[in-house]
Short mmCIF file of C-alpha atoms and ligand atoms in Angstrom, two decimals:
data_model
loop_
_atom_site.label_atom_id
_atom_site.label_comp_id
_atom_site.label_asym_id
_atom_site.label_seq_id
_atom_site.Cartn_x
_atom_site.Cartn_y
_atom_site.Cartn_z
CA MET A 234 9.41 -5.07 31.91
CA SER A 235 11.03 -3.14 29.12
CA ARG A 236 9.12 -1.98 26.08
CA CYS A 237 11.08 -0.93 23.02
CA PHE A 238 10.17 1.69 20.45
CA ASN A 239 8.87 -0.52 17.66
CA PHE A 240 8.82 1.14 14.23
CA SER A 241 7.17 -1.82 12.49
CA ALA A 242 4.81 -0.97 9.63
CA GLY A 243 2.38 -3.63 10.79
CA PRO A 244 1.55 -5.41 12.92
CA ALA A 245 2.61 -2.30 14.75
CA MET A 246 2.94 -0.97 18.28
CA LEU A 247 -0.15 -0.84 20.45
CA PRO A 248 -0.48 1.60 23.35
CA THR A 249 1.07 0.08 26.47
CA GLU A 250 -1.95 1.20 28.54
CA VAL A 251 -4.23 -0.78 26.21
CA LEU A 252 -2.14 -3.94 26.55
CA GLN A 253 -2.04 -3.57 30.33
CA HIS A 254 -5.80 -3.12 30.44
CA ALA A 255 -6.27 -6.27 28.33
CA GLN A 256 -3.78 -8.13 30.51
CA ALA A 257 -5.69 -7.27 33.66
CA GLU A 258 -8.92 -8.60 32.12
CA MET A 259 -7.36 -11.55 30.34
CA LEU A 260 -8.29 -14.45 32.62
CA ASP A 261 -11.51 -13.22 34.10
CA PHE A 262 -13.43 -10.58 32.24
CA ASN A 263 -15.42 -8.53 34.69
CA GLY A 264 -16.28 -11.40 37.03
CA SER A 265 -17.47 -13.70 34.25
CA GLY A 266 -14.78 -16.28 35.05
CA MET A 267 -13.67 -16.39 31.44
CA SER A 268 -11.61 -14.56 28.90
CA ILE A 269 -13.21 -12.57 26.09
CA MET A 270 -11.58 -15.12 23.79
CA GLU A 271 -13.62 -17.90 25.33
CA MET A 272 -17.02 -16.23 25.14
CA SER A 273 -19.87 -16.48 22.71
CA HIS A 274 -19.97 -13.58 20.31
CA ARG A 275 -23.74 -13.60 20.76
CA GLY A 276 -23.62 -13.38 24.54
CA LYS A 277 -24.57 -10.24 26.42
CA ILE A 278 -21.01 -9.37 27.44
CA PHE A 279 -19.48 -9.52 23.99
CA MET A 280 -22.47 -7.80 22.37
CA GLY A 281 -21.93 -4.92 24.79
CA ILE A 282 -18.24 -4.72 23.91
CA ALA A 283 -19.00 -4.83 20.19
CA GLU A 284 -21.64 -2.12 20.38
CA LYS A 285 -19.46 0.19 22.46
CA ALA A 286 -16.54 -0.23 20.06
CA GLU A 287 -18.74 0.71 17.12
CA ALA A 288 -20.26 3.66 18.96
CA ASP A 289 -16.81 4.97 19.92
CA LEU A 290 -15.51 4.62 16.37
CA ARG A 291 -18.59 6.44 15.08
CA GLU A 292 -17.96 9.22 17.58
CA LEU A 293 -14.24 9.50 16.76
CA LEU A 294 -14.80 9.71 13.00
CA SER A 295 -18.22 11.43 13.15
CA ILE A 296 -19.78 8.61 11.13
CA ASN A 297 -23.49 9.27 10.57
CA ASP A 298 -26.40 6.87 10.04
CA ASP A 299 -25.96 6.86 6.27
CA TYR A 300 -23.08 4.46 6.88
CA SER A 301 -22.73 0.94 8.24
CA VAL A 302 -19.60 0.01 10.16
CA LEU A 303 -18.54 -3.56 9.43
CA PHE A 304 -16.11 -5.63 11.51
CA MET A 305 -14.63 -8.36 9.33
CA GLN A 306 -11.71 -10.68 8.74
CA GLY A 307 -9.47 -11.22 5.74
CA GLY A 308 -7.34 -8.09 5.96
CA ALA A 309 -7.33 -5.15 3.62
CA SER A 310 -6.26 -7.61 0.93
CA ALA A 311 -9.63 -9.38 1.03
CA GLN A 312 -11.26 -5.99 0.52
CA PHE A 313 -9.32 -5.61 -2.74
CA ALA A 314 -11.65 -8.30 -4.13
CA MET A 315 -14.71 -7.51 -2.03
CA ILE A 316 -14.89 -3.94 -3.34
CA PRO A 317 -15.53 -4.88 -6.98
CA MET A 318 -17.67 -7.88 -5.99
CA ASN A 319 -19.93 -5.65 -3.91
CA LEU A 320 -20.02 -2.46 -5.97
CA LEU A 321 -20.05 -3.37 -9.63
CA GLY A 322 -23.76 -4.10 -9.89
CA ASP A 323 -24.49 -4.02 -13.60
CA LYS A 324 -21.48 -1.82 -14.37
CA THR A 325 -18.20 -3.09 -15.80
CA GLN A 326 -15.82 -0.13 -15.48
CA VAL A 327 -13.89 1.11 -12.45
CA ASP A 328 -11.31 3.85 -11.85
CA TYR A 329 -8.11 3.29 -9.86
CA VAL A 330 -5.31 5.65 -8.90
CA ASN A 331 -1.87 4.06 -8.80
CA THR A 332 0.42 5.65 -6.23
CA GLY A 333 2.44 2.67 -5.09
CA ALA A 334 2.69 -0.93 -3.98
CA TRP A 335 -0.70 -1.17 -2.26
CA SER A 336 -2.52 0.57 -5.12
CA LYS A 337 -0.99 -1.96 -7.48
CA LYS A 338 -2.20 -4.90 -5.43
CA ALA A 339 -5.72 -3.46 -5.32
CA ILE A 340 -5.63 -2.91 -9.08
CA ALA A 341 -4.43 -6.45 -9.81
CA GLU A 342 -7.31 -7.87 -7.82
CA ALA A 343 -9.92 -5.56 -9.38
CA LYS A 344 -8.81 -6.68 -12.84
CA ARG A 345 -10.21 -10.13 -12.06
CA PHE A 346 -13.69 -8.60 -11.95
CA ALA A 347 -13.77 -5.36 -13.89
CA ASP A 348 -12.44 -3.19 -16.64
CA VAL A 349 -9.87 -1.08 -14.79
CA ASN A 350 -9.08 2.44 -15.94
CA ILE A 351 -5.93 3.84 -14.34
CA ALA A 352 -7.18 7.38 -13.74
CA ALA A 353 -3.75 8.56 -12.61
CA SER A 354 -0.37 7.02 -11.87
CA SER A 355 2.92 8.16 -10.38
CA GLU A 356 4.79 5.06 -11.45
CA ASP A 357 6.98 7.10 -13.84
CA THR A 358 8.37 9.10 -10.91
CA LYS A 359 8.93 5.90 -8.90
CA PHE A 360 5.92 6.79 -6.75
CA SER A 361 7.62 9.82 -5.21
CA ASN A 362 4.64 12.14 -5.77
CA ILE A 363 0.88 12.24 -6.36
CA PRO A 364 -0.28 13.08 -9.89
CA ASP A 365 -1.78 16.54 -10.18
CA PHE A 366 -5.56 16.24 -9.89
CA SER A 367 -6.10 18.35 -13.03
CA ASP A 368 -4.39 15.57 -15.02
CA TRP A 369 -6.56 12.74 -13.73
CA ASN A 370 -8.55 10.90 -16.33
CA LEU A 371 -11.80 10.10 -14.52
CA ASN A 372 -14.53 7.99 -16.09
CA LYS A 373 -18.03 9.18 -15.22
CA ASN A 374 -19.40 5.68 -15.92
CA ALA A 375 -17.09 4.03 -13.39
CA ALA A 376 -18.80 2.07 -10.62
CA TYR A 377 -16.35 3.74 -8.22
CA LEU A 378 -12.94 5.39 -7.90
CA HIS A 379 -10.43 3.58 -5.70
CA TYR A 380 -7.30 5.10 -4.22
CA THR A 381 -4.83 4.59 -1.39
CA PRO A 382 -4.68 7.72 0.79
CA ASN A 383 -1.49 6.52 2.47
CA GLU A 384 0.98 4.25 0.73
CA THR A 385 2.53 2.38 3.64
CA ILE A 386 5.59 1.20 1.72
CA GLY A 387 6.45 4.32 -0.30
CA GLY A 388 5.49 6.80 2.43
CA VAL A 389 3.27 8.87 0.14
CA GLU A 390 0.10 10.40 1.56
CA PHE A 391 -2.76 12.40 0.10
CA HIS A 392 -3.42 15.49 2.18
CA TRP A 393 -6.63 16.10 0.21
CA ILE A 394 -9.67 14.14 -0.99
CA SER A 395 -10.54 13.85 -4.67
CA GLU A 396 -13.83 15.16 -6.07
CA THR A 397 -15.55 12.78 -8.47
CA GLN A 398 -18.92 14.26 -9.38
CA GLY A 399 -21.03 11.49 -7.99
CA VAL A 400 -18.81 8.45 -8.59
CA PRO A 401 -18.37 6.83 -5.14
CA VAL A 402 -14.86 7.17 -3.72
CA VAL A 403 -13.40 4.03 -2.16
CA ALA A 404 -10.32 4.44 0.02
CA ASP A 405 -7.85 2.02 1.58
CA LEU A 406 -7.11 3.84 4.82
CA SER A 407 -5.25 0.90 6.40
CA SER A 408 -2.24 2.93 7.47
CA THR A 409 -3.72 6.35 8.14
CA ILE A 410 -7.18 5.81 9.65
CA LEU A 411 -7.56 7.50 13.06
CA SER A 412 -4.35 9.51 12.62
CA ARG A 413 -6.37 12.70 12.09
CA PRO A 414 -9.99 13.77 11.51
CA ILE A 415 -11.41 13.01 8.05
CA ASP A 416 -14.69 13.88 6.40
CA VAL A 417 -16.29 10.44 6.06
CA SER A 418 -19.18 11.88 4.05
CA LYS A 419 -16.81 12.40 1.09
CA PHE A 420 -16.38 8.62 0.77
CA GLY A 421 -18.50 5.74 -0.46
CA ILE A 422 -16.37 3.18 1.36
CA ILE A 423 -13.43 3.45 3.73
CA TYR A 424 -11.66 0.26 4.72
CA ALA A 425 -8.66 -0.60 6.85
CA GLY A 426 -6.84 -3.61 8.19
CA ALA A 427 -6.51 -3.19 11.95
CA GLN A 428 -2.85 -3.98 12.49
CA LYS A 429 -1.49 -0.52 11.76
CA ASN A 430 -3.52 2.03 13.65
CA ILE A 431 -6.53 0.21 15.11
CA GLY A 432 -5.56 -2.96 16.95
CA PRO A 433 -4.24 -6.46 16.36
CA ALA A 434 -4.12 -8.22 12.99
CA GLY A 435 -7.13 -10.33 12.13
CA LEU A 436 -9.72 -7.56 12.12
CA THR A 437 -10.68 -5.44 9.12
CA ILE A 438 -13.04 -2.51 9.38
CA ALA A 439 -15.12 -1.13 6.52
CA ILE A 440 -17.31 1.96 6.68
CA VAL A 441 -19.82 1.49 3.90
CA ARG A 442 -22.43 3.98 2.68
CA LYS A 443 -25.71 2.11 2.95
CA ASP A 444 -27.00 3.03 -0.50
CA LEU A 445 -24.00 1.23 -2.04
CA MET A 446 -25.05 -2.12 -0.63
CA GLY A 447 -27.03 -4.65 -2.61
CA LYS A 448 -25.03 -4.26 -5.83
CA THR A 449 -23.12 -7.52 -5.59
CA ILE A 450 -22.15 -9.39 -8.73
CA ASN A 451 -23.49 -12.90 -9.28
CA ASN A 452 -21.92 -15.67 -7.23
CA THR A 453 -20.53 -13.35 -4.53
CA PRO A 454 -19.96 -15.63 -1.53
CA THR A 455 -22.26 -14.84 1.38
CA VAL A 456 -19.42 -14.12 3.82
CA PHE A 457 -18.09 -11.47 1.43
CA ASN A 458 -21.41 -9.73 0.91
CA TYR A 459 -21.48 -6.36 2.72
CA LYS A 460 -25.26 -6.35 2.92
CA ASN A 461 -25.33 -9.75 4.55
CA ILE A 462 -22.63 -8.66 7.01
CA ALA A 463 -24.44 -5.40 7.79
CA ASP A 464 -27.84 -7.08 8.18
CA ASN A 465 -26.29 -9.39 10.75
CA ASP A 466 -24.37 -6.70 12.68
CA SER A 467 -21.05 -8.21 11.53
CA MET A 468 -22.03 -11.50 13.15
CA ALA A 469 -23.24 -13.49 10.16
CA ASN A 470 -20.44 -15.82 11.12
CA THR A 471 -18.04 -15.71 14.07
CA PRO A 472 -16.21 -12.38 14.05
CA PRO A 473 -12.62 -11.93 15.36
CA THR A 474 -13.87 -11.25 18.87
CA TYR A 475 -10.63 -10.59 20.70
CA ALA A 476 -9.31 -8.25 18.02
CA TRP A 477 -12.65 -6.41 18.07
CA TYR A 478 -12.39 -6.04 21.86
CA LEU A 479 -8.83 -4.72 21.61
CA ALA A 480 -9.82 -2.27 18.89
CA GLY A 481 -12.49 -1.02 21.29
CA LEU A 482 -9.83 -0.43 23.94
CA VAL A 483 -7.76 1.52 21.39
CA PHE A 484 -10.79 3.69 20.48
CA ASP A 485 -11.27 4.39 24.17
CA TRP A 486 -7.58 5.28 24.53
CA ILE A 487 -7.83 7.75 21.64
CA LYS A 488 -10.97 9.33 23.11
CA LYS A 489 -9.26 9.81 26.46
CA ARG A 490 -6.36 11.53 24.74
CA GLY A 491 -8.67 14.07 23.14
CA GLY A 492 -9.86 12.35 19.97
CA LEU A 493 -8.58 12.73 16.44
CA THR A 494 -7.82 16.44 16.58
CA ALA A 495 -5.43 15.77 19.43
CA MET A 496 -3.98 12.75 17.63
CA ALA A 497 -3.43 14.85 14.50
CA GLU A 498 -1.57 17.50 16.43
CA VAL A 499 0.84 14.99 17.95
CA ASN A 500 1.20 13.01 14.72
CA LYS A 501 2.03 16.10 12.70
CA ARG A 502 4.60 17.19 15.25
CA LYS A 503 6.19 13.72 15.28
CA ALA A 504 6.42 13.57 11.48
CA ASP A 505 7.64 17.17 11.10
CA LYS A 506 10.46 16.52 13.56
CA LEU A 507 11.66 13.40 11.82
CA TYR A 508 11.48 14.93 8.32
CA ALA A 509 13.34 17.99 9.59
CA ALA A 510 16.09 15.79 11.00
CA ILE A 511 16.36 13.94 7.67
CA ASP A 512 16.30 17.10 5.57
CA GLN A 513 18.84 18.94 7.71
CA SER A 514 21.40 16.23 7.12
CA ASP A 515 23.27 15.27 3.96
CA PHE A 516 23.62 11.76 5.32
CA TYR A 517 19.91 10.81 5.37
CA GLN A 518 17.43 11.19 2.57
CA ASN A 519 13.69 10.81 1.98
CA PRO A 520 12.66 10.55 -1.68
CA VAL A 521 9.06 11.77 -1.41
CA GLN A 522 7.91 15.16 -2.73
CA LEU A 523 7.34 17.58 0.18
CA ASP A 524 3.59 18.09 -0.25
CA CYS A 525 2.72 14.39 -0.12
CA ARG A 526 4.95 13.03 2.60
CA SER A 527 3.26 10.56 4.91
CA TRP A 528 2.68 11.35 8.57
CA MET A 529 2.67 7.65 9.36
CA ASN A 530 5.41 5.89 7.33
CA ILE A 531 8.71 7.63 6.77
CA PRO A 532 11.19 5.82 4.55
CA PHE A 533 14.76 7.09 4.48
CA THR A 534 18.09 5.99 3.09
CA LEU A 535 21.63 6.37 4.37
CA ALA A 536 24.26 8.01 2.15
CA ASP A 537 26.06 4.66 2.00
CA ALA A 538 23.88 1.53 1.88
CA ASN A 539 26.83 -0.48 3.20
CA LEU A 540 26.14 1.15 6.56
CA ASP A 541 22.54 -0.12 6.72
CA LYS A 542 23.43 -3.24 8.66
CA LEU A 543 25.43 -1.37 11.28
CA PHE A 544 22.68 1.25 11.61
CA LEU A 545 20.07 -1.43 12.26
CA GLU A 546 22.27 -3.28 14.75
CA GLN A 547 23.08 -0.20 16.78
CA ALA A 548 19.48 1.05 16.65
CA GLU A 549 18.32 -2.31 18.00
CA VAL A 550 20.70 -2.00 20.94
CA ARG A 551 19.15 1.41 21.74
CA GLY A 552 15.68 -0.20 21.78
CA LEU A 553 14.76 1.24 18.36
CA LYS A 554 13.42 -1.79 16.53
CA THR A 555 12.07 -2.85 13.13
CA LEU A 556 13.52 0.10 11.22
CA LYS A 557 14.50 -1.94 8.17
CA GLY A 558 12.81 -0.64 5.02
CA HIS A 559 10.48 -2.75 2.91
CA ARG A 560 12.38 -5.24 0.77
CA SER A 561 11.14 -3.52 -2.40
CA VAL A 562 12.51 -0.11 -1.35
CA GLY A 563 15.56 -0.85 0.83
CA GLY A 564 17.02 1.56 3.36
CA MET A 565 15.00 2.31 6.48
CA ARG A 566 11.39 2.98 7.29
CA ALA A 567 10.06 4.46 10.49
CA SER A 568 6.36 3.74 10.94
CA ILE A 569 5.07 6.13 13.55
CA TYR A 570 1.39 5.43 14.10
CA ASN A 571 -0.71 6.77 16.98
CA ALA A 572 0.79 4.38 19.50
CA MET A 573 4.38 5.52 18.88
CA PRO A 574 5.12 7.98 21.67
CA GLU A 575 6.79 11.28 20.83
CA GLU A 576 9.78 10.18 22.94
CA GLY A 577 10.30 7.37 20.43
CA ILE A 578 10.84 9.95 17.69
CA ASP A 579 13.17 12.01 19.90
CA GLU A 580 15.18 8.91 20.70
CA LEU A 581 15.37 7.93 17.02
CA ILE A 582 16.52 11.41 15.97
CA SER A 583 19.15 11.49 18.69
CA PHE A 584 20.39 8.07 17.58
CA MET A 585 20.47 9.14 13.92
CA ARG A 586 22.53 12.25 14.73
CA GLY A 587 25.04 10.21 16.73
CA PHE A 588 25.30 7.59 14.00
CA GLU A 589 25.90 10.25 11.37
CA LYS A 590 28.64 11.87 13.44
CA GLU A 591 30.46 8.58 13.83
CA ASN A 592 30.02 7.27 10.31
CA ALA A 593 29.60 10.14 7.84
C1 PLP B 777 -0.96 -3.34 5.27
C2 PLP B 777 -1.74 -2.81 4.15
C3 PLP B 777 -2.56 -3.64 3.37
C4 PLP B 777 -2.64 -5.14 3.55
O1 PLP B 777 -3.22 -5.49 4.72
P1 PLP B 777 -3.50 -7.04 5.04
O2 PLP B 777 -4.24 -6.93 6.32
O3 PLP B 777 -2.17 -7.71 5.19
O4 PLP B 777 -4.29 -7.60 3.95
C5 PLP B 777 -3.30 -3.05 2.36
N1 PLP B 777 -3.25 -1.73 2.13
C6 PLP B 777 -2.47 -0.90 2.86
C7 PLP B 777 -2.45 0.57 2.57
C8 PLP B 777 -1.70 -1.41 3.89
O5 PLP B 777 -0.93 -0.60 4.63
#
């Protein structure tokens, strides 16, 4: 067996130990004679798995009883519509912060339901920074404020949480959840697609403050109604059982490694190393302002874009895969979520130095 270092932005690497654990249980889960995939979601075995996964996530993020944890399908993209459908109530106005490609998608979807005020935007700097909070134009009548704490494509991350004087804060944490501790109590809703830092694609998790439920707009489909999902313990209809199980194994893996404080320490060290290697060279460049560089997604360009193809080919041979940047940005992108071992970063940096020496 040979596992590469996979820098994909998502679906992304999973911890090898987690995959091995799942492999060992694949055909016969715990003497049941069947795979998790083949079991009823309402049976005792799966209910136990589901409850443990939720309890472990609550422990990792210190989520208190004011919040429901929902296990859903549809990806973060479905949440772009579910947020306004579930939160507008009798309001019509919402605030959005535009810091990149994922913010824009969320905004486009919200516009189908609400009057969207762009409270702040970094579009004029090509999304290379985060607008100064003192310049934000917040609306106190907004049903909520939505932002994207980590822009997966641009590699821009908030290292702070905005204060909104009572307007609920809704955050798309798809690509940064579980990378470090966060204060959940500052948020109305946190949501994340699983395929970056939680588990396999197909599962979406939302952490929803209970008092925000029951404000759906008319005609909200039942399967998209947070309250209905919460009242049925995320089993109003068949949930993505296998993805839920795997997410549980990932939570367990994180706990065994010391929880989110330990993850943060490693993640910061990984990111610092790679940024240092980029900044120390004239050959590589990262466009993002220093104080909002992402710990998870690090885009970089080569001095000569004609070398991109060769870089990717040679990286692939070294077992450094999926480094091609997003089509809208070009260049390279290294996504280095929890499951990317520190050796993967060391190997990438060593490769980058060698490539520069030969081609600069
Ligand atoms: C990947 C990603 C999404 C989209 O996730 P889907 O599961 O494909 O819908 C949305 N927001 C952010 C920040 C992402 O990284």
